[in-house]
Structure formats: structure tokens, C-alpha cells
Short mmCIF file of C-alpha atoms in Angstrom, two decimals:
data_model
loop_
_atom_site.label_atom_id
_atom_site.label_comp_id
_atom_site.label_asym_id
_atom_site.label_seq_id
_atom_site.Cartn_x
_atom_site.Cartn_y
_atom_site.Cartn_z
CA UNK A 41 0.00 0.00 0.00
CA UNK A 42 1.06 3.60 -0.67
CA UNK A 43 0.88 5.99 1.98
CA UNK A 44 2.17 9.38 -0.13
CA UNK A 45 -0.67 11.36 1.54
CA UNK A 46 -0.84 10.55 4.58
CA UNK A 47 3.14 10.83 4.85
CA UNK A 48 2.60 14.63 3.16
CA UNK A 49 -0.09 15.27 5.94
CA UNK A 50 1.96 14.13 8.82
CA UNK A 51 4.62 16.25 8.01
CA UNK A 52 2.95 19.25 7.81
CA UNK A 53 0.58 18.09 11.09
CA UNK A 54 4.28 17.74 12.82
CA UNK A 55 4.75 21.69 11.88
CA UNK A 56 1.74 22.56 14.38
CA UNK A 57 1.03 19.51 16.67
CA UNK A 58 3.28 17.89 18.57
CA UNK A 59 4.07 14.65 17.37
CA UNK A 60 1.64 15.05 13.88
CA UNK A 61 -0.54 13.58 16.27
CA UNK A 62 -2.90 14.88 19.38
CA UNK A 63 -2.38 11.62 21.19
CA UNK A 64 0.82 9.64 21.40
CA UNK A 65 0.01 6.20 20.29
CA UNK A 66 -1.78 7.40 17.10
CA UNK A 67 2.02 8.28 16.28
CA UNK A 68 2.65 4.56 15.20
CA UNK A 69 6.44 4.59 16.58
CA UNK A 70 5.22 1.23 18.50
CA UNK A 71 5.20 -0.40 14.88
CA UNK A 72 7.81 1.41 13.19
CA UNK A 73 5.34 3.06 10.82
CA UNK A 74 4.07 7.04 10.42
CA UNK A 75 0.63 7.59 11.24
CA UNK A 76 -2.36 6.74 8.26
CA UNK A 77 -4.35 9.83 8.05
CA UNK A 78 -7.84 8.74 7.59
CA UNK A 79 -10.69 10.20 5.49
CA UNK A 80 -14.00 8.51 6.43
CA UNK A 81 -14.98 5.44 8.11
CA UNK A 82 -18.18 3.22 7.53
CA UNK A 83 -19.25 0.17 9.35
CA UNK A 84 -15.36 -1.90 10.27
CA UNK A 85 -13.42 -0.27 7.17
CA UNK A 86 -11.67 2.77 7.52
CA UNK A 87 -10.45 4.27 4.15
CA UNK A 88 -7.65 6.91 4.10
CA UNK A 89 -6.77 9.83 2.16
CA UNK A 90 -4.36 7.40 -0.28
CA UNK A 91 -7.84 5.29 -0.34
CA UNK A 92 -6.47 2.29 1.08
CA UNK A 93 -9.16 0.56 3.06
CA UNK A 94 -9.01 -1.52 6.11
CA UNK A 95 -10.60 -3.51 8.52
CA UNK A 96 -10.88 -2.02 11.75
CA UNK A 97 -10.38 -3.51 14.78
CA UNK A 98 -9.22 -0.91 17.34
CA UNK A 99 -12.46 0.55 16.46
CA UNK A 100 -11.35 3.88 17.85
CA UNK A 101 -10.07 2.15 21.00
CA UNK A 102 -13.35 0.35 21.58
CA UNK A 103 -15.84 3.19 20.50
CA UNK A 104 -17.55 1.51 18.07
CA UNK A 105 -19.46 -1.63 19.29
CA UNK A 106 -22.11 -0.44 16.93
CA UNK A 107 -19.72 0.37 13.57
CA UNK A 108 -18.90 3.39 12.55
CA UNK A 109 -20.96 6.11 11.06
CA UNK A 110 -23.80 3.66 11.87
CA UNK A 111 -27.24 4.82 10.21
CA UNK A 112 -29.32 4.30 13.22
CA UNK A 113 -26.78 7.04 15.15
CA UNK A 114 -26.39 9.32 12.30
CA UNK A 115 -30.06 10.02 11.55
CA UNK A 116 -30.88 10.67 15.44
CA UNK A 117 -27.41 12.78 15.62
CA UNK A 118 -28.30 14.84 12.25
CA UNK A 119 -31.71 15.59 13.86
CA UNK A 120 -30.03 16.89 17.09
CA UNK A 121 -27.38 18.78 15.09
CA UNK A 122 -30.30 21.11 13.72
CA UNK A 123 -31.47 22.39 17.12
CA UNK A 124 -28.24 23.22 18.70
CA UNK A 125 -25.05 21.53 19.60
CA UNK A 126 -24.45 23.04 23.59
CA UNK A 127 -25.89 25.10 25.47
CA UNK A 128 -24.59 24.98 28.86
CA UNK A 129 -28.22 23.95 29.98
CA UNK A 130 -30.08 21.45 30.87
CA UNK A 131 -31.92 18.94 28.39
CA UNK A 132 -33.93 16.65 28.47
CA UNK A 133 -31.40 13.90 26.89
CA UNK A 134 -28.75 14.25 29.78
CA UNK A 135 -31.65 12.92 32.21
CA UNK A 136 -33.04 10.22 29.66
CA UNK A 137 -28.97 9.04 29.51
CA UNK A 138 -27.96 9.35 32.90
CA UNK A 139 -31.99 7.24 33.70
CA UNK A 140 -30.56 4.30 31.03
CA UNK A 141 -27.00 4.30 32.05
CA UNK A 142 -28.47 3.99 36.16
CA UNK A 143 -31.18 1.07 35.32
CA UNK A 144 -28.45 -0.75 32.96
CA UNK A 145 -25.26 -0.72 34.97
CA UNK A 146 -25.60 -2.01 38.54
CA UNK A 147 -23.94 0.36 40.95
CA UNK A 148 -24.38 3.82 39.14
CA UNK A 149 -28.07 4.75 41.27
CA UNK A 150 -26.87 8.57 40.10
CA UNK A 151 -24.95 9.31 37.32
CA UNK A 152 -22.54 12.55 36.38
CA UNK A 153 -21.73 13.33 32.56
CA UNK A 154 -17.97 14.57 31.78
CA UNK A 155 -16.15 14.59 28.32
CA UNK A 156 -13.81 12.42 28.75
CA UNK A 157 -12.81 8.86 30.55
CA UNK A 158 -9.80 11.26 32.19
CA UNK A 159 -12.20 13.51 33.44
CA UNK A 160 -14.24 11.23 34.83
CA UNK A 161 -11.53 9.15 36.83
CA UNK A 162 -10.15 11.96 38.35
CA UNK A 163 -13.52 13.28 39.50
CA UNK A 164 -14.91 9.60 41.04
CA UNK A 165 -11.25 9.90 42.81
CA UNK A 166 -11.82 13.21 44.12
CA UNK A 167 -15.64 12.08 45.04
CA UNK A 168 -14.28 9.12 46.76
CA UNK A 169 -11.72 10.67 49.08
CA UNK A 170 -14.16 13.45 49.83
CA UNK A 171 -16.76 10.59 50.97
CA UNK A 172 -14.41 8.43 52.81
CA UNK A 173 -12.03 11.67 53.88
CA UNK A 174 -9.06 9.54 53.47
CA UNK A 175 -5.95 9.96 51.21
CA UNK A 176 -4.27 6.91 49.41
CA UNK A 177 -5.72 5.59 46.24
CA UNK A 178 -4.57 1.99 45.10
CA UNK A 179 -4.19 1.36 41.73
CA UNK A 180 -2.62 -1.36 39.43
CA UNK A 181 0.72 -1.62 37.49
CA UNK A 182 -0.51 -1.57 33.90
CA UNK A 183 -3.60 0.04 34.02
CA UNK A 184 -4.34 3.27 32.85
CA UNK A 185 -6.70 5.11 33.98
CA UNK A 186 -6.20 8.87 31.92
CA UNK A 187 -3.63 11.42 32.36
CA UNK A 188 -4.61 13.45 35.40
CA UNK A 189 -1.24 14.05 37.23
CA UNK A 190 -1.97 11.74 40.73
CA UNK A 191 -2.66 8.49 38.13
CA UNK A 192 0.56 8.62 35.77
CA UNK A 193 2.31 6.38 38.43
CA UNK A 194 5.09 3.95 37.60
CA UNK A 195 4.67 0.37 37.07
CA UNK A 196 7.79 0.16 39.32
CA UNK A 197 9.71 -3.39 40.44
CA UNK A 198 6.75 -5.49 40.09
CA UNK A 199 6.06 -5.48 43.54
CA UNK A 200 3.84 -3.30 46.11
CA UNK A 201 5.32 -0.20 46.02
CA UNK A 202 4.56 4.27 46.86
CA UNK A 203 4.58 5.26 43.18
CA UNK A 204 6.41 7.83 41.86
CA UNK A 205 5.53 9.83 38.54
CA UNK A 206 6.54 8.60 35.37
CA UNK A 207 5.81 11.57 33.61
CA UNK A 208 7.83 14.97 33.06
CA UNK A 209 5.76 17.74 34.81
CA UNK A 210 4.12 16.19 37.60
CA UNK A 211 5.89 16.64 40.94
CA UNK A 212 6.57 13.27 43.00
CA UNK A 213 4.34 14.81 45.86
CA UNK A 214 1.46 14.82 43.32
CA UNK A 215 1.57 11.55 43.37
CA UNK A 216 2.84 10.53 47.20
CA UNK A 217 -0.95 9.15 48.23
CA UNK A 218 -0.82 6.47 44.70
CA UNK A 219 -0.14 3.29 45.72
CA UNK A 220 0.35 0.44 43.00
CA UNK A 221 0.68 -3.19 43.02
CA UNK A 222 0.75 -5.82 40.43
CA UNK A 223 -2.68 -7.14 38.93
CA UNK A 224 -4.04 -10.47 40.37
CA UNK A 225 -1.82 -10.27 43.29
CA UNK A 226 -3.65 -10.87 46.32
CA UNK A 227 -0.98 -11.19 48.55
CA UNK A 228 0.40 -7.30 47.56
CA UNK A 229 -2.74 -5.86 47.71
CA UNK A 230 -3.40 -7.26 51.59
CA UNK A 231 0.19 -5.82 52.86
CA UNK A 232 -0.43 -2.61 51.52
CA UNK A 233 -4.36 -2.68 53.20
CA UNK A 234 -2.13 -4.06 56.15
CA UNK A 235 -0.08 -0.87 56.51
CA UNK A 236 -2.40 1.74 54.77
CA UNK A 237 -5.49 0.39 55.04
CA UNK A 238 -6.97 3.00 57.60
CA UNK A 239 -6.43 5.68 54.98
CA UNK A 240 -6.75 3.98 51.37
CA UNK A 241 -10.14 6.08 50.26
CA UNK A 242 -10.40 3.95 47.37
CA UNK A 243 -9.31 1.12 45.16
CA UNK A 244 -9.36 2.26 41.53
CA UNK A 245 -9.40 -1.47 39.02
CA UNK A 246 -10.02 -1.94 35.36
CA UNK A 247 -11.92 -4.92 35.61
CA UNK A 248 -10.33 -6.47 32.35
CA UNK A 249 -7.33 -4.70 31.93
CA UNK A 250 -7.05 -3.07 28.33
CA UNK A 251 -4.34 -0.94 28.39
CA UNK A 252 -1.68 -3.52 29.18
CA UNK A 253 -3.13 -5.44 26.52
CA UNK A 254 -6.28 -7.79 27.56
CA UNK A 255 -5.15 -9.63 30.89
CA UNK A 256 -8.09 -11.12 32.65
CA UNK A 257 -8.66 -11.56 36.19
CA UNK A 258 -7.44 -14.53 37.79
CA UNK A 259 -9.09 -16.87 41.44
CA UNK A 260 -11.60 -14.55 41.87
CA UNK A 261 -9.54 -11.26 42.13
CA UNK A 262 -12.05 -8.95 41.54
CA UNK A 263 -14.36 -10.75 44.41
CA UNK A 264 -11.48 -10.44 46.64
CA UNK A 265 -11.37 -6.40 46.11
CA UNK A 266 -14.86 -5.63 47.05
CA UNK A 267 -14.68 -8.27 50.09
CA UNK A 268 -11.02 -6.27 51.37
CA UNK A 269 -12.24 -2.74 50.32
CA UNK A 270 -15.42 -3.40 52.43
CA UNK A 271 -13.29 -4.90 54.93
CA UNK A 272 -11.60 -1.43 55.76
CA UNK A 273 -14.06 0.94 54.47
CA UNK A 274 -12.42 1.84 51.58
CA UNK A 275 -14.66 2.22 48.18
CA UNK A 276 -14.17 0.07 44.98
CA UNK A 277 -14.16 1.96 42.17
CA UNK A 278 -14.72 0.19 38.85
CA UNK A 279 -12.92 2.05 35.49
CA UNK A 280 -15.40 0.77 33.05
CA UNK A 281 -14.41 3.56 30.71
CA UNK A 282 -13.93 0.66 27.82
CA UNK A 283 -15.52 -2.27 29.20
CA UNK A 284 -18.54 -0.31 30.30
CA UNK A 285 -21.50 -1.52 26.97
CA UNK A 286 -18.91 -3.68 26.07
CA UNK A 287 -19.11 -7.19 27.25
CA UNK A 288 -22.68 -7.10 28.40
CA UNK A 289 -25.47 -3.62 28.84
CA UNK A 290 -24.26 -3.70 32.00
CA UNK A 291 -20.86 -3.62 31.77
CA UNK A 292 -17.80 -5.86 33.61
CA UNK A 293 -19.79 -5.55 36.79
CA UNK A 294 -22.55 -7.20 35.29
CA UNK A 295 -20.54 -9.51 33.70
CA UNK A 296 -18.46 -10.57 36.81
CA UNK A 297 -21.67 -10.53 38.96
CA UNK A 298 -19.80 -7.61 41.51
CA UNK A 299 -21.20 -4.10 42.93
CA UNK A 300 -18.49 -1.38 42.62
CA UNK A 301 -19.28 1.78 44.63
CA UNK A 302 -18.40 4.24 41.80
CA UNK A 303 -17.77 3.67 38.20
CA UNK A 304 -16.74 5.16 35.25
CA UNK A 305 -17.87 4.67 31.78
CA UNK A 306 -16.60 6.08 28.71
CA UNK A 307 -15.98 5.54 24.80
CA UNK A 308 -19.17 3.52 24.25
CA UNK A 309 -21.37 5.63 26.07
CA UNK A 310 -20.98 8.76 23.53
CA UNK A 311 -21.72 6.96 20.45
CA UNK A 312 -18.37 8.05 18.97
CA UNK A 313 -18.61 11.84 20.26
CA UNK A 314 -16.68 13.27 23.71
CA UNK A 315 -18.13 11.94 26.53
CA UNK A 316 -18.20 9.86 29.57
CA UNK A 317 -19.50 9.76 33.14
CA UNK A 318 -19.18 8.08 36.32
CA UNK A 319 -21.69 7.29 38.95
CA UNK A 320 -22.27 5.37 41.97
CA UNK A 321 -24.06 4.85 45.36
CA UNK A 322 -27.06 7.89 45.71
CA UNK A 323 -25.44 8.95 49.45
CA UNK A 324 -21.91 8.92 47.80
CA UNK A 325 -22.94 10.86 44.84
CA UNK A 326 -24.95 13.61 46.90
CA UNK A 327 -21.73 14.87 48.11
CA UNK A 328 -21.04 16.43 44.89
CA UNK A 329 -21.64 20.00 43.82
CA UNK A 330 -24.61 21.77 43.92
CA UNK A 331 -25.59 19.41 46.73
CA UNK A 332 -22.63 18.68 48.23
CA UNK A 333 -19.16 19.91 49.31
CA UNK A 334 -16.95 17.96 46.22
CA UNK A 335 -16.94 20.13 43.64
CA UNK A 336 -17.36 19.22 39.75
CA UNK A 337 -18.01 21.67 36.11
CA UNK A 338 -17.70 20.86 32.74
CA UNK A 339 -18.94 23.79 29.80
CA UNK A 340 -19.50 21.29 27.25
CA UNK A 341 -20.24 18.52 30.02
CA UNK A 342 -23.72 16.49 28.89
CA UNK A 343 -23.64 18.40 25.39
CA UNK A 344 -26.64 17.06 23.41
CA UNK A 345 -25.32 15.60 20.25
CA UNK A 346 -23.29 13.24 22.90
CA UNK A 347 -26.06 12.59 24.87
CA UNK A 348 -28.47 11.54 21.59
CA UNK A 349 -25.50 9.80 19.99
CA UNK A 350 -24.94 8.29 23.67
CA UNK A 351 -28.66 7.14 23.59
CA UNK A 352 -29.29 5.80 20.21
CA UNK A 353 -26.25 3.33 20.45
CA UNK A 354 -27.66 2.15 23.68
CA UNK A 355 -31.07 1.38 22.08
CA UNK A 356 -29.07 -1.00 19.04
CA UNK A 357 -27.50 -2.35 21.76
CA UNK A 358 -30.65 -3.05 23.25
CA UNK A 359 -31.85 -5.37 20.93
CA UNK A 360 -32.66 -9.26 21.71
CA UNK A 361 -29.64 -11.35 21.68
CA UNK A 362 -27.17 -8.58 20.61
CA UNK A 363 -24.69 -9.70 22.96
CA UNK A 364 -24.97 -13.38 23.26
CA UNK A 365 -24.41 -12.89 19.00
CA UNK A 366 -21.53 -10.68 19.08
CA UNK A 367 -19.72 -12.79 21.81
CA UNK A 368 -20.22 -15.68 20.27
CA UNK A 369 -18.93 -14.27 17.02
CA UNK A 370 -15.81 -13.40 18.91
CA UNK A 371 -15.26 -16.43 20.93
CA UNK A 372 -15.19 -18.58 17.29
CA UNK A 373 -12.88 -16.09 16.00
CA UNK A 374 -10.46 -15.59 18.70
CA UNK A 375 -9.93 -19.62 18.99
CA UNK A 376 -9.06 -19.77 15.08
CA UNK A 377 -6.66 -17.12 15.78
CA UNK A 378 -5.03 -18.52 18.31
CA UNK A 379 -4.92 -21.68 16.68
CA UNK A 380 -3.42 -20.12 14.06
CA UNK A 381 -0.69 -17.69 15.54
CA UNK A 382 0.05 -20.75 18.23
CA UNK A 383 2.99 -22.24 16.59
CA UNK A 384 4.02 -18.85 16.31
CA UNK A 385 4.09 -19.00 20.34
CA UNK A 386 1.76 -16.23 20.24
CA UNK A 387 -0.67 -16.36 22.93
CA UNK A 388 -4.60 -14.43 22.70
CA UNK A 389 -6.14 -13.61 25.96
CA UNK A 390 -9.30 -12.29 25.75
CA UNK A 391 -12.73 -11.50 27.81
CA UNK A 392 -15.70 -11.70 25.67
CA UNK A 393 -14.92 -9.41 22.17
CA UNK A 394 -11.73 -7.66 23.35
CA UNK A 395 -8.68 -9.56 22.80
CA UNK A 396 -4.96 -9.22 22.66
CA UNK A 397 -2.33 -11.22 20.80
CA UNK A 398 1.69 -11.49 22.57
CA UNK A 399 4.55 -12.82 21.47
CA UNK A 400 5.53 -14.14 24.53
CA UNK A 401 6.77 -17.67 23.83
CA UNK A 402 3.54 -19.57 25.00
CA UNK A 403 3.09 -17.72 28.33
CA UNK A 404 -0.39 -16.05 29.35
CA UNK A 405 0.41 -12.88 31.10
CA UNK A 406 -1.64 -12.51 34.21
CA UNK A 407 0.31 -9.09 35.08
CA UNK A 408 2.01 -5.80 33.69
CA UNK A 409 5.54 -7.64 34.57
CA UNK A 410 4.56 -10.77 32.53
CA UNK A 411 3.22 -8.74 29.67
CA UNK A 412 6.56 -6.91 29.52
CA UNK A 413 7.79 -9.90 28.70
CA UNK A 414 6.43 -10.18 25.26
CA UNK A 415 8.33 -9.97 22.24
CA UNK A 416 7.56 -6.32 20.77
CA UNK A 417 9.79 -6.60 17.77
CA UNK A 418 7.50 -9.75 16.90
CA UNK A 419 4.84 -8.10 17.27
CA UNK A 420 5.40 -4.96 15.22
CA UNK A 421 6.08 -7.63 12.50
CA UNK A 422 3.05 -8.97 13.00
CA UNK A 423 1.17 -5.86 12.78
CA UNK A 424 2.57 -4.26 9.86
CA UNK A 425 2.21 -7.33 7.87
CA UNK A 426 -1.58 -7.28 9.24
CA UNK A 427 -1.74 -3.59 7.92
CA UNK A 428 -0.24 -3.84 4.47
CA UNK A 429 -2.81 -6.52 3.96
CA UNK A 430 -5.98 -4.39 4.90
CA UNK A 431 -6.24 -5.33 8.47
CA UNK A 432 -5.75 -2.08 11.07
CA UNK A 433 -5.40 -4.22 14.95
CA UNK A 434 -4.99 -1.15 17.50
CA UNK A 435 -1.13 -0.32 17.20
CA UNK A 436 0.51 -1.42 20.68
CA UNK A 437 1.04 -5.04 22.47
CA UNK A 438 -0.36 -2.70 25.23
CA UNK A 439 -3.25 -1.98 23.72
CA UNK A 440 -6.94 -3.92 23.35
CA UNK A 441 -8.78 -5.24 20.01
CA UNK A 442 -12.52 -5.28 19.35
CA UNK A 443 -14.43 -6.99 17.59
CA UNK A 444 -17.67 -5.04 16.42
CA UNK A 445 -21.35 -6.06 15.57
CA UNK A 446 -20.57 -5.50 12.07
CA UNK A 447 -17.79 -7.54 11.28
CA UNK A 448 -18.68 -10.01 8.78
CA UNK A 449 -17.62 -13.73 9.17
CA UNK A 450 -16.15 -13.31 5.39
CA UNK A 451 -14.17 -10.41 7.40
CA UNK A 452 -13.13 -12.54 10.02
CA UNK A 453 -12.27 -15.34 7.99
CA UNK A 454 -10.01 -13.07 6.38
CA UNK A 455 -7.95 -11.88 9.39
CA UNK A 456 -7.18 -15.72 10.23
CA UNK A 457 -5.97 -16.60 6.55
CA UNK A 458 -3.82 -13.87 6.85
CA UNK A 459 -2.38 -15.44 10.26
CA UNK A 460 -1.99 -18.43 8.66
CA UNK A 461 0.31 -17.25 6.27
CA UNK A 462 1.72 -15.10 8.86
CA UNK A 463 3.24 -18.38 10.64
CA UNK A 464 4.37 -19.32 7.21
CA UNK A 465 1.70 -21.99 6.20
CA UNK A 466 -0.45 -20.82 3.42
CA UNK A 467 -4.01 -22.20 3.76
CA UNK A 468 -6.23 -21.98 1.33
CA UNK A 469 -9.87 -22.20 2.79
CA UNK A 470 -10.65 -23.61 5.99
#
């Protein structure tokens, strides 16, 4: 494929925007390409401003459960469009969001709209150590949870550990009350409640990892949060930002069969414009602004071409059976790719229609450490030869796939031919 465009465009986008690009992974340095500059998008194929088409499956990082440009979103979005796009008050659609969002996802009773899965983590932080009036937040190594300056905390030595930035910019005290440990680690997680325990406010969990790559929870982990966090009075707080729509309607809670006290959705919940929120018990979220002392403001914050977007997404995903088809879909295709990629010693974790694909040897990484482990030069590879053939997998072994409703089994099928020859056995057919 011929990129002559898109390699014009990023040069001149480096001339104004740091990078070419307004957020770093887009860049492509991961997979030793330059970044595809893309003109419109329809259903799973992307098509760029050289024309070259490809099958999506990062699906702007898990946006698009629905496709993209879906008709069902467009028409109710065009319709919005014509009677305003903000207007810094109230609508009706924030309420008939925020109404779904609380009867669909378990522990949100009230529900606050942001723009963005950053915005909403750092507020359900700030909400949680107002409720609890503690200090120390626990986190895990590997999972990302936005930008705000008290979350960009080192993964560290792989064991419990006081993070420190890992950022430029951010002062270590901003981050003195972040304490980390590695994912599915029981043991870590009790010293640190053992020595900090009277003052964690909160443990902060991406219930399947995404941004380490796909690592699921292993022996119950996430049971064993909510029993420890209720143990010391500390809240569980549930980043759902991508799983949240994504594995069932109501999210990895759901799906795990576990009340969080706060969560955060995102991605999905905007129908492919900015927005997110993050919700919780009723007496926890009462403490916010204009009610309560925790204070929270956002201009463009419930904006109503999110909020219709938001809703008309939610009602495909509504439909009979929509889930049990799409992970069912997924589950079929996942197992033919890792049959496929397996003599390769690539390993595919996955959890329902997000999955991952590393290099590691054989191994199945349970943690950040393990996941470190994988072979990144292998994977680029792997990638680019995935991308000069039409397919476009999200462009990081630290990063999640999707699979969509509209991916085709002829599209499917596809992808695992092309891993097939990949691992240097052509196969024609099945």
C-alpha cells in the first residue's frame, strides 16, 4: 500500500502539533510506521486519504461496538445537530442518559456526565476521598486510567510499592498518596491494606485490563477487592471507561456478577462523540456539587449531540440477543486465531470481544511484569504485515482489540488466513 498522503499530511501536522498527532500512540512509533491519516470510516473499514481501506479492529479504542458512522446514530445525531449543539443547559437527553446508564449498569443509582474517561476518573477519585475523607488511592501496574497528574504512576519493580511519577511535569508529591501493586496479586494488595489500610479512600481497578493489553482476572480477584475494600471501608471503584457496553449492557460488573461503589464509563457511552461519566451509590454521589461539598463543572459537560449519539447506540444495543451474538462471534474467532498464531508461540487472551495477541513464547500474562515480557519486535512484524494486507489491529502489544457487531464472518475469515500465512503456512480455505 502507498501511503504518499498521509506521509505529506503528517509532516505538515508535525509543523503545528506535537508529534503530527494529538495523542501519542496514534504516532505509530510502537510499529515502526508514520501515522495513516484517515478520510471517512463506515461500518469496520476505515479508508484513508491514499484510499487504502481496512478492517478495523481498534475501532477507535473500543468506541464503536455499533460500527462506525452507523445509520441508526447518524439520523438521530443529524436531527439533534439542527437544534443546537451546547448550550450549557439542561436537556432533556442528559436525564433520559444518565436514567438508562443507572437502570443498565448495577452500581451507578446517580450518574454525572464529563467529556472524557480522564475527566471522569479523576472526579470519582476526588468524590471518593471526599466521601471516605481519606488519602491513598490503590491502583494497578498496567492500568491506565487517563492522564490526570496523581494516576501517571510507575509500574515500578513489580512489587507493592509508593509510586512515583513517570511523567515529566508532575511533581513526585502529586503523586505521594498512589499506591500500586501488580494485577491479580492478592498477597500485595493485603500488605499494603495491612499498613495503609486506615487511609486507602479507594481502590481504583479496570476490571479487564485493556491498556496492558487484555489480561483477565485470575481466582476470583475482583471478588477479593470488594470483600477487602469493604473490609476497611475503603470504596471500589470500577474504570469501566472501555468495558462499560462492552461485554454485556451492564458492563464488567454485570458480567463478573460484583457491585463497585463508583464507576466510570466512557468511549461507548458517547456513540463516537466526547463523553463519559461516572456514577455510583445515591449517598456517595450527593456529596457532589450543587448538593454537596466535592466540587465538579464541565462547559460542554452532557452536550446534546453526545447525549443523543450516547442514547441511540444504547437502544441498538438493546436489541434481543445482541450480545450473546456478538460474543459468540468473537469467541469462534479468537480460537481460530489462536490456533493459528500458536505455533508462532503467540498467545490471545481475551474476555468476551476484546482480545490481545503477545509474542511471549507460549506464556499467558496474568500481570504488567509478565506482559513486559512479550516480544515487541514480533509483534510490530506482526502488525505491519496485518496492515499492508488491509487489516488495522490497534497499534501497541499494550493496547486492546474489538471486535464489532458488524464484522462479517467473510471479514473474520479473512484476518485468520492472513495469520496463517503469517506463521508461514499458506491455507487456502478452511
Amino acid at each position: 500500500m502507498k501511503h504518499n498522503k498521509s506521509d505529506k499530511a503528517f509532516a505538515e501536522a508535525s509543523e503545528y502539533i506535537p508529534g503530527g498527532v494529538n495523542s501519542p500512540v496514534r504516532a505509530l512509533r510502537a510499529v515502526g510506521e508514520t501515522p495513516i491519516f484517515i478520510d471517512r470510516a463506515k461500518g469496520v473499514t476505515l479508508t484513508d486519504i491514499d484510499g487504502n481501506q481496512y478492517t478495523d479492529f481498534c475501532l477507535s479504542w473500543g468506541v464503536f461496538i455499533a460500527g462506525h458512522a452507523n445509520d441508526s446514530v447518524l439520523q438521530e445525531v443529524s436531527k439533534a445537530v439542527q437544534r443546537g449543539t451546547s448550550y450549557g443547559i439542561p436537556t432533556l437527553l442528559e436525564t433520559e442518559l444518565a436514567k438508562r446508564v443507572s437502570q443498565l449498569i448495577p452500581g451507578m443509582e446517580q450518574v454525572r456526565f464529563v467529556n472524557s474517561g480522564t475527566e471522569a476518573v479523576m472526579s470519582a477519585i476526588r468524590l471518593a476521598r471526599g466521601y471516605t475523607r481519606r488519602n491513598y488511592i490503590l491502583k494497578f501496574e498496567g492500568c491506565y486510567h487517563g492522564h490526570a497528574d496523581h494516576l501517571l504512576v510507575a509500574a515500578g519493580s513489580g512489587v507493592a510499592t509508593q509510586g512515583r511519577s513517570n511523567s515529566a511535569g508532575v511533581p513526585d508529591d502529586f503523586v505521594r498518596y498512589a499506591l500500586t501493586a501488580p494485577f491479580n496479586d492478592k498477597e500485595a494488595v493485603k500488605k499494603l491494606f495491612a499498613k495503609y489500610g486506615s487511609d486507602i479512600a479507594t481502590v481504583i481497578v479496570e476490571p479487564v485490563p485493556a491498556n496492558m493489553g487484555v489480561v483477565p482476572e485470575e481466582d476470583g480477584f475482583l471478588h477479593f477487592l470488594r470483600a477487602i475494600t469493604r473490609e476497611h471501608g475503603s470504596l471500589l471503584l470500577f474504570d469501566e471507561v472501555i468495558t462499560g457496553f462492552r461485554l454485556t449492557l451492564g458492563g464488567a460488573q454485570q458480567y463478573y456478577g460484583i457491585e463497585p461503589d463508583l464507576t466510570t464509563v466512557g468511549k461507548i457511552v458517547g456513540g463516537g462523540f466526547p463523553a463519559a461519566a461516572f456514577g455510583g451509590r445515591r449517598e456517595i454521589m450527593q456529596l457532589l456539587a450543587p448538593v454537596g461539598p466535592v466540587y465538579q463543572a464541565g462547559t460542554l459537560s452532557g452536550n446534546p449531540i453526545a447525549m443523543t449519539a450516547g442514547i441511540a447506540t444504547l437502544d441498538i444495543l438493546s436489541q434481543p440477543d445482541t450480545y450473546e451474538q456478538l460474543n459468540d462471534k468473537a469467541e469462534r474467532f479468537i480460537s481460530r486465531l489462536q490456533e493459528a498464531l500458536e505455533p508462532k508461540g503467540v498467545v490471545v487472551n481475551h474476555v468476551g470481544n476484546m482480545f490481545t495477541p503477545y509474542f511471549t513464547g507460549g506464556n499467558r500474562p496474568r500481570n504488567f511484569q509478565e506482559v513486559r515480557q512479550s516480544n515487541l519486535d514480533e509483534f510490530a512484524r506482526f502488525w505491519r504485515y496485518m496492515f499492508n494486507n488491509g487489516v488495522y489491529l490497534s497499534p501497541s502489544q499494550f493496547e486492546a482489540d474489538f471486535i464489532s457487531i458488524q464484522h462479517t464472518e467473510a471479514e473474520l475469515d479473512k484476518v485468520i488466513e492472513l495469520a496463517r500465512e503469517y506463521r508461514g503456512e499458506l491455507v487456502i480455505g478452511n
